Amino acid sequence: MLRGPPRLLKVSVAPVAALAVALLSSLSRCSLLEPDDPAASALSPYFGTKTRYEDANPGLLPDPEAPRRDPELLEDACTPVQLVALIRHGTRYPTAKQIRKLRQLHGLLQARPSGDGRAGPAGGRDLGAALADWPLWYADWMDGQLVEKGRQDMRQLALRLASLFPALFSLENYGRLRLVTSSKHRCVDSGAAFLQGLWEHYHPGLPPPDVADMECGPPRINDKLMRFFDHCEKFLTEVEKNATALYHVEAFKTGPEMQNILKKVAATLQVPVNNLNADLIQVAFFTCSFDLAIKGVKSPWCDVFDIDDAKVLEYLNDLKQYWKRGYGYTINSRSSCTLFQDIFQHLDKAIEQKQRTLEVLL
Ligand SMILES: *[C@@H]1O[C@H](CO)[C@@H](O)[C@H](O)[C@H]1NC(C)=O
């Protein structure tokens, strides 16, 4: 039986988004069987596109390298001919834009009139002072780059896929593997980490070499394929560069639900409400997620919001993704046709090759 060359694609569909999209009910974390996970907060189920992969898939926690399905079951039911995987990048730093907003917020906290800090409101804990003292450890150079945890995400994903499809990932197929990535740093680095994970699969115990020295070669950059949205004129004109395309998002940012949060946060942090806006609040919310995902620490930013706030901020992010990447405008999905055409052509070719081999055998 001929197995077509496994082909792996690497993509960043939403360049502003950090982590997995799927959400998780907080119930599974309460289960006694789950190890106590210090990197989760009550807000974790509401981080949307900034959700930690472990929160979307709690099975990763006990053994991140073990496949979640029984490989034998899969091989019995059907014969894998080719694998095409469209993979998002691993955990990353905030973007420079997010870091600038966080710094702005930090400046507001440090400039508070009660800036001597320690003396909080009567008897209560002064969260504003705690946050003003909380070190701002994000720097501009980090600008959305892959973090060490993100390299692990990719390495472990490669090991899980290789164990799940042992026949496809046979040693003889190794050299036929192709990896395509966008030119985004975090995606190129994710691709390299993925290939290093595979190297471990083929050479257990050996330290992986530089990707340039691997049998399959380094990830190939193809932005036209992987960042199709950047190359679609209609999308650029009607959505990306159109100041009014996200008018529903703008309306929600100034609507009553957000105004309530602005007032609440201004009172909690003791800063003037006029100095706050929805963007700053959203960055504060995601900072809780970034600190958890990257550093594994629960920062005081997580204490600024309750579950009701989290639901509003989750909705704000969903709304933005809906209009910018999702179903809001037809062109959003249509811009991906070139990528899907490429995928289907490779699948068709693999099937054709397999049939031809069978004919020769007959
Ligand atoms: C910008 O978006 C609005 C709202 O969808 C739409 O009415 C308008 O035609 C768009 N402008 C361009 C130049 O496509």
PDB file of C-alpha atoms in Angstrom, residues 173-333:
ATOM      1  CA  ASN A 173       8.283   8.936   4.686  1.00  0.00           C
ATOM      2  CA  TYR A 174      10.317  11.330   6.825  1.00  0.00           C
ATOM      3  CA  GLY A 175      12.158  12.893   3.904  1.00  0.00           C
ATOM      4  CA  ARG A 176       8.884  13.480   2.026  1.00  0.00           C
ATOM      5  CA  LEU A 177       7.372  15.680   4.670  1.00  0.00           C
ATOM      6  CA  ARG A 178       6.772  19.296   3.637  1.00  0.00           C
ATOM      7  CA  LEU A 179       6.104  22.150   5.961  1.00  0.00           C
ATOM      8  CA  VAL A 180       4.796  25.479   4.685  1.00  0.00           C
ATOM      9  CA  THR A 181       4.539  28.533   6.888  1.00  0.00           C
ATOM     10  CA  SER A 182       3.721  32.217   6.709  1.00  0.00           C
ATOM     11  CA  SER A 183       6.600  34.657   7.147  1.00  0.00           C
ATOM     12  CA  LYS A 184       5.408  35.670  10.642  1.00  0.00           C
ATOM     13  CA  HIS A 185       8.230  35.037  13.095  1.00  0.00           C
ATOM     14  CA  ARG A 186       6.009  33.092  15.494  1.00  0.00           C
ATOM     15  CA  CYS A 187       4.883  30.825  12.626  1.00  0.00           C
ATOM     16  CA  VAL A 188       8.383  30.181  11.240  1.00  0.00           C
ATOM     17  CA  ASP A 189       9.552  29.396  14.793  1.00  0.00           C
ATOM     18  CA  SER A 190       6.499  27.191  15.394  1.00  0.00           C
ATOM     19  CA  GLY A 191       7.325  25.247  12.223  1.00  0.00           C
ATOM     20  CA  ALA A 192      10.914  24.757  13.341  1.00  0.00           C
ATOM     21  CA  ALA A 193       9.785  23.571  16.794  1.00  0.00           C
ATOM     22  CA  PHE A 194       7.332  21.154  15.145  1.00  0.00           C
ATOM     23  CA  LEU A 195      10.129  19.674  13.009  1.00  0.00           C
ATOM     24  CA  GLN A 196      12.330  19.340  16.084  1.00  0.00           C
ATOM     25  CA  GLY A 197       9.521  17.406  17.773  1.00  0.00           C
ATOM     26  CA  LEU A 198       9.394  15.058  14.794  1.00  0.00           C
ATOM     27  CA  TRP A 199      13.164  14.651  14.914  1.00  0.00           C
ATOM     28  CA  GLU A 200      12.763  13.370  18.468  1.00  0.00           C
ATOM     29  CA  HIS A 201      10.185  10.870  17.171  1.00  0.00           C
ATOM     30  CA  TYR A 202      12.686   9.473  14.656  1.00  0.00           C
ATOM     31  CA  HIS A 203      15.808   9.828  16.785  1.00  0.00           C
ATOM     32  CA  PRO A 204      14.722   9.299  20.394  1.00  0.00           C
ATOM     33  CA  GLY A 205      17.229  10.586  22.902  1.00  0.00           C
ATOM     34  CA  LEU A 206      19.270  12.612  20.407  1.00  0.00           C
ATOM     35  CA  PRO A 207      19.260  16.408  20.590  1.00  0.00           C
ATOM     36  CA  PRO A 208      17.653  17.835  17.419  1.00  0.00           C
ATOM     37  CA  PRO A 209      19.991  19.636  14.962  1.00  0.00           C
ATOM     38  CA  ASP A 210      19.228  22.979  13.339  1.00  0.00           C
ATOM     39  CA  VAL A 211      16.181  22.694  11.054  1.00  0.00           C
ATOM     40  CA  ALA A 212      18.358  23.604   8.059  1.00  0.00           C
ATOM     41  CA  ASP A 213      20.250  20.324   8.599  1.00  0.00           C
ATOM     42  CA  MET A 214      17.168  18.109   8.765  1.00  0.00           C
ATOM     43  CA  GLU A 215      16.163  15.613   6.048  1.00  0.00           C
ATOM     44  CA  CYS A 216      12.947  17.463   5.241  1.00  0.00           C
ATOM     45  CA  GLY A 217      14.608  20.883   5.155  1.00  0.00           C
ATOM     46  CA  PRO A 218      13.463  24.063   6.906  1.00  0.00           C
ATOM     47  CA  PRO A 219       9.839  25.312   6.729  1.00  0.00           C
ATOM     48  CA  ARG A 220       9.074  26.963   3.380  1.00  0.00           C
ATOM     49  CA  ILE A 221       7.628  30.455   3.528  1.00  0.00           C
ATOM     50  CA  ASN A 222       4.573  31.104   1.378  1.00  0.00           C
ATOM     51  CA  ASP A 223       2.516  34.144   2.437  1.00  0.00           C
ATOM     52  CA  LYS A 224       0.269  34.065  -0.605  1.00  0.00           C
ATOM     53  CA  LEU A 225      -0.974  30.682   0.552  1.00  0.00           C
ATOM     54  CA  MET A 226      -0.822  31.023   4.335  1.00  0.00           C
ATOM     55  CA  ARG A 227      -1.748  34.712   4.731  1.00  0.00           C
ATOM     56  CA  PHE A 228      -4.349  34.632   1.979  1.00  0.00           C
ATOM     57  CA  PHE A 229      -6.279  37.495   3.636  1.00  0.00           C
ATOM     58  CA  ASP A 230      -3.313  39.849   3.107  1.00  0.00           C
ATOM     59  CA  HIS A 231      -3.412  39.074  -0.622  1.00  0.00           C
ATOM     60  CA  CYS A 232      -7.135  39.432  -1.233  1.00  0.00           C
ATOM     61  CA  GLU A 233      -7.898  42.906  -2.647  1.00  0.00           C
ATOM     62  CA  LYS A 234     -11.617  42.705  -1.888  1.00  0.00           C
ATOM     63  CA  PHE A 235     -10.990  41.759   1.749  1.00  0.00           C
ATOM     64  CA  LEU A 236      -8.377  44.502   2.166  1.00  0.00           C
ATOM     65  CA  THR A 237     -10.647  47.211   0.705  1.00  0.00           C
ATOM     66  CA  GLU A 238     -13.963  46.186   2.214  1.00  0.00           C
ATOM     67  CA  VAL A 239     -12.850  44.927   5.637  1.00  0.00           C
ATOM     68  CA  GLU A 240      -9.214  45.319   6.681  1.00  0.00           C
ATOM     69  CA  LYS A 241      -8.677  48.929   5.599  1.00  0.00           C
ATOM     70  CA  ASN A 242     -12.322  49.978   5.927  1.00  0.00           C
ATOM     71  CA  ALA A 243     -12.801  52.228   8.953  1.00  0.00           C
ATOM     72  CA  THR A 244     -16.510  51.419   9.236  1.00  0.00           C
ATOM     73  CA  ALA A 245     -16.405  47.647   8.623  1.00  0.00           C
ATOM     74  CA  LEU A 246     -16.329  46.898  12.356  1.00  0.00           C
ATOM     75  CA  TYR A 247     -19.069  49.338  13.323  1.00  0.00           C
ATOM     76  CA  HIS A 248     -20.868  46.722  15.444  1.00  0.00           C
ATOM     77  CA  VAL A 249     -17.670  46.263  17.441  1.00  0.00           C
ATOM     78  CA  GLU A 250     -17.298  50.020  17.921  1.00  0.00           C
ATOM     79  CA  ALA A 251     -20.937  50.261  19.039  1.00  0.00           C
ATOM     80  CA  PHE A 252     -20.423  47.522  21.630  1.00  0.00           C
ATOM     81  CA  LYS A 253     -17.236  49.200  22.903  1.00  0.00           C
ATOM     82  CA  THR A 254     -19.218  52.333  23.791  1.00  0.00           C
ATOM     83  CA  GLY A 255     -22.434  50.508  24.743  1.00  0.00           C
ATOM     84  CA  PRO A 256     -23.956  50.101  28.228  1.00  0.00           C
ATOM     85  CA  GLU A 257     -22.311  46.726  29.024  1.00  0.00           C
ATOM     86  CA  MET A 258     -18.801  48.121  28.453  1.00  0.00           C
ATOM     87  CA  GLN A 259     -19.628  51.404  30.201  1.00  0.00           C
ATOM     88  CA  ASN A 260     -20.586  49.449  33.320  1.00  0.00           C
ATOM     89  CA  ILE A 261     -17.227  47.663  33.315  1.00  0.00           C
ATOM     90  CA  LEU A 262     -15.334  50.937  32.746  1.00  0.00           C
ATOM     91  CA  LYS A 263     -17.060  52.511  35.773  1.00  0.00           C
ATOM     92  CA  LYS A 264     -16.477  49.433  37.922  1.00  0.00           C
ATOM     93  CA  VAL A 265     -12.782  49.129  37.005  1.00  0.00           C
ATOM     94  CA  ALA A 266     -12.232  52.895  37.468  1.00  0.00           C
ATOM     95  CA  ALA A 267     -13.677  52.619  40.996  1.00  0.00           C
ATOM     96  CA  THR A 268     -11.675  49.472  41.825  1.00  0.00           C
ATOM     97  CA  LEU A 269      -8.376  50.883  40.576  1.00  0.00           C
ATOM     98  CA  GLN A 270      -9.130  54.458  41.688  1.00  0.00           C
ATOM     99  CA  VAL A 271      -8.365  56.041  38.324  1.00  0.00           C
ATOM    100  CA  PRO A 272     -10.549  58.575  36.444  1.00  0.00           C
ATOM    101  CA  VAL A 273     -13.085  56.754  34.275  1.00  0.00           C
ATOM    102  CA  ASN A 274     -12.371  59.195  31.411  1.00  0.00           C
ATOM    103  CA  ASN A 275      -8.808  57.854  31.189  1.00  0.00           C
ATOM    104  CA  LEU A 276     -10.056  54.330  30.535  1.00  0.00           C
ATOM    105  CA  ASN A 277     -11.523  52.841  27.368  1.00  0.00           C
ATOM    106  CA  ALA A 278     -12.607  49.422  26.091  1.00  0.00           C
ATOM    107  CA  ASP A 279      -9.219  48.718  24.455  1.00  0.00           C
ATOM    108  CA  LEU A 280      -7.307  49.297  27.691  1.00  0.00           C
ATOM    109  CA  ILE A 281      -9.769  47.129  29.620  1.00  0.00           C
ATOM    110  CA  GLN A 282      -9.432  44.344  27.085  1.00  0.00           C
ATOM    111  CA  VAL A 283      -5.636  44.433  27.311  1.00  0.00           C
ATOM    112  CA  ALA A 284      -5.854  44.236  31.114  1.00  0.00           C
ATOM    113  CA  PHE A 285      -8.116  41.185  30.753  1.00  0.00           C
ATOM    114  CA  PHE A 286      -5.761  39.450  28.297  1.00  0.00           C
ATOM    115  CA  THR A 287      -2.770  40.244  30.520  1.00  0.00           C
ATOM    116  CA  CYS A 288      -4.276  37.861  33.084  1.00  0.00           C
ATOM    117  CA  SER A 289      -4.293  35.235  30.305  1.00  0.00           C
ATOM    118  CA  PHE A 290      -0.769  36.020  29.040  1.00  0.00           C
ATOM    119  CA  ASP A 291       0.723  35.906  32.561  1.00  0.00           C
ATOM    120  CA  LEU A 292      -0.949  32.525  33.130  1.00  0.00           C
ATOM    121  CA  ALA A 293      -0.015  31.024  29.756  1.00  0.00           C
ATOM    122  CA  ILE A 294       3.551  32.361  29.494  1.00  0.00           C
ATOM    123  CA  LYS A 295       4.741  32.611  33.093  1.00  0.00           C
ATOM    124  CA  GLY A 296       2.307  30.316  34.862  1.00  0.00           C
ATOM    125  CA  VAL A 297       1.536  33.050  37.398  1.00  0.00           C
ATOM    126  CA  LYS A 298      -1.841  34.368  38.461  1.00  0.00           C
ATOM    127  CA  SER A 299      -1.285  38.109  38.331  1.00  0.00           C
ATOM    128  CA  PRO A 300      -3.416  40.708  40.149  1.00  0.00           C
ATOM    129  CA  TRP A 301      -4.847  41.584  36.700  1.00  0.00           C
ATOM    130  CA  CYS A 302      -6.991  38.447  37.116  1.00  0.00           C
ATOM    131  CA  ASP A 303      -8.565  39.994  40.268  1.00  0.00           C
ATOM    132  CA  VAL A 304      -9.788  43.090  38.435  1.00  0.00           C
ATOM    133  CA  PHE A 305     -12.641  41.219  36.724  1.00  0.00           C
ATOM    134  CA  ASP A 306     -15.473  38.948  37.827  1.00  0.00           C
ATOM    135  CA  ILE A 307     -17.279  36.326  35.729  1.00  0.00           C
ATOM    136  CA  ASP A 308     -19.908  38.790  34.478  1.00  0.00           C
ATOM    137  CA  ASP A 309     -17.181  41.156  33.246  1.00  0.00           C
ATOM    138  CA  ALA A 310     -15.416  38.195  31.624  1.00  0.00           C
ATOM    139  CA  LYS A 311     -18.575  37.295  29.686  1.00  0.00           C
ATOM    140  CA  VAL A 312     -18.839  40.831  28.301  1.00  0.00           C
ATOM    141  CA  LEU A 313     -15.141  40.907  27.332  1.00  0.00           C
ATOM    142  CA  GLU A 314     -15.392  37.451  25.770  1.00  0.00           C
ATOM    143  CA  TYR A 315     -18.301  38.731  23.692  1.00  0.00           C
ATOM    144  CA  LEU A 316     -16.325  41.799  22.597  1.00  0.00           C
ATOM    145  CA  ASN A 317     -13.494  39.621  21.274  1.00  0.00           C
ATOM    146  CA  ASP A 318     -15.923  37.177  19.620  1.00  0.00           C
ATOM    147  CA  LEU A 319     -17.711  40.073  17.942  1.00  0.00           C
ATOM    148  CA  LYS A 320     -14.457  41.419  16.525  1.00  0.00           C
ATOM    149  CA  GLN A 321     -13.382  38.010  15.199  1.00  0.00           C
ATOM    150  CA  TYR A 322     -16.882  37.470  13.764  1.00  0.00           C
ATOM    151  CA  TRP A 323     -16.696  40.615  11.620  1.00  0.00           C
ATOM    152  CA  LYS A 324     -12.998  40.486  10.810  1.00  0.00           C
ATOM    153  CA  ARG A 325     -12.324  36.761  10.322  1.00  0.00           C
ATOM    154  CA  GLY A 326     -15.613  34.900  10.653  1.00  0.00           C
ATOM    155  CA  TYR A 327     -19.071  34.872   9.142  1.00  0.00           C
ATOM    156  CA  GLY A 328     -19.725  38.626   9.314  1.00  0.00           C
ATOM    157  CA  TYR A 329     -18.644  39.337   5.736  1.00  0.00           C
ATOM    158  CA  THR A 330     -18.725  36.664   3.008  1.00  0.00           C
ATOM    159  CA  ILE A 331     -15.320  37.736   1.690  1.00  0.00           C
ATOM    160  CA  ASN A 332     -13.714  36.799   5.041  1.00  0.00           C
ATOM    161  CA  SER A 333     -14.134  33.090   4.362  1.00  0.00           C
TER     162      SER A 333
END
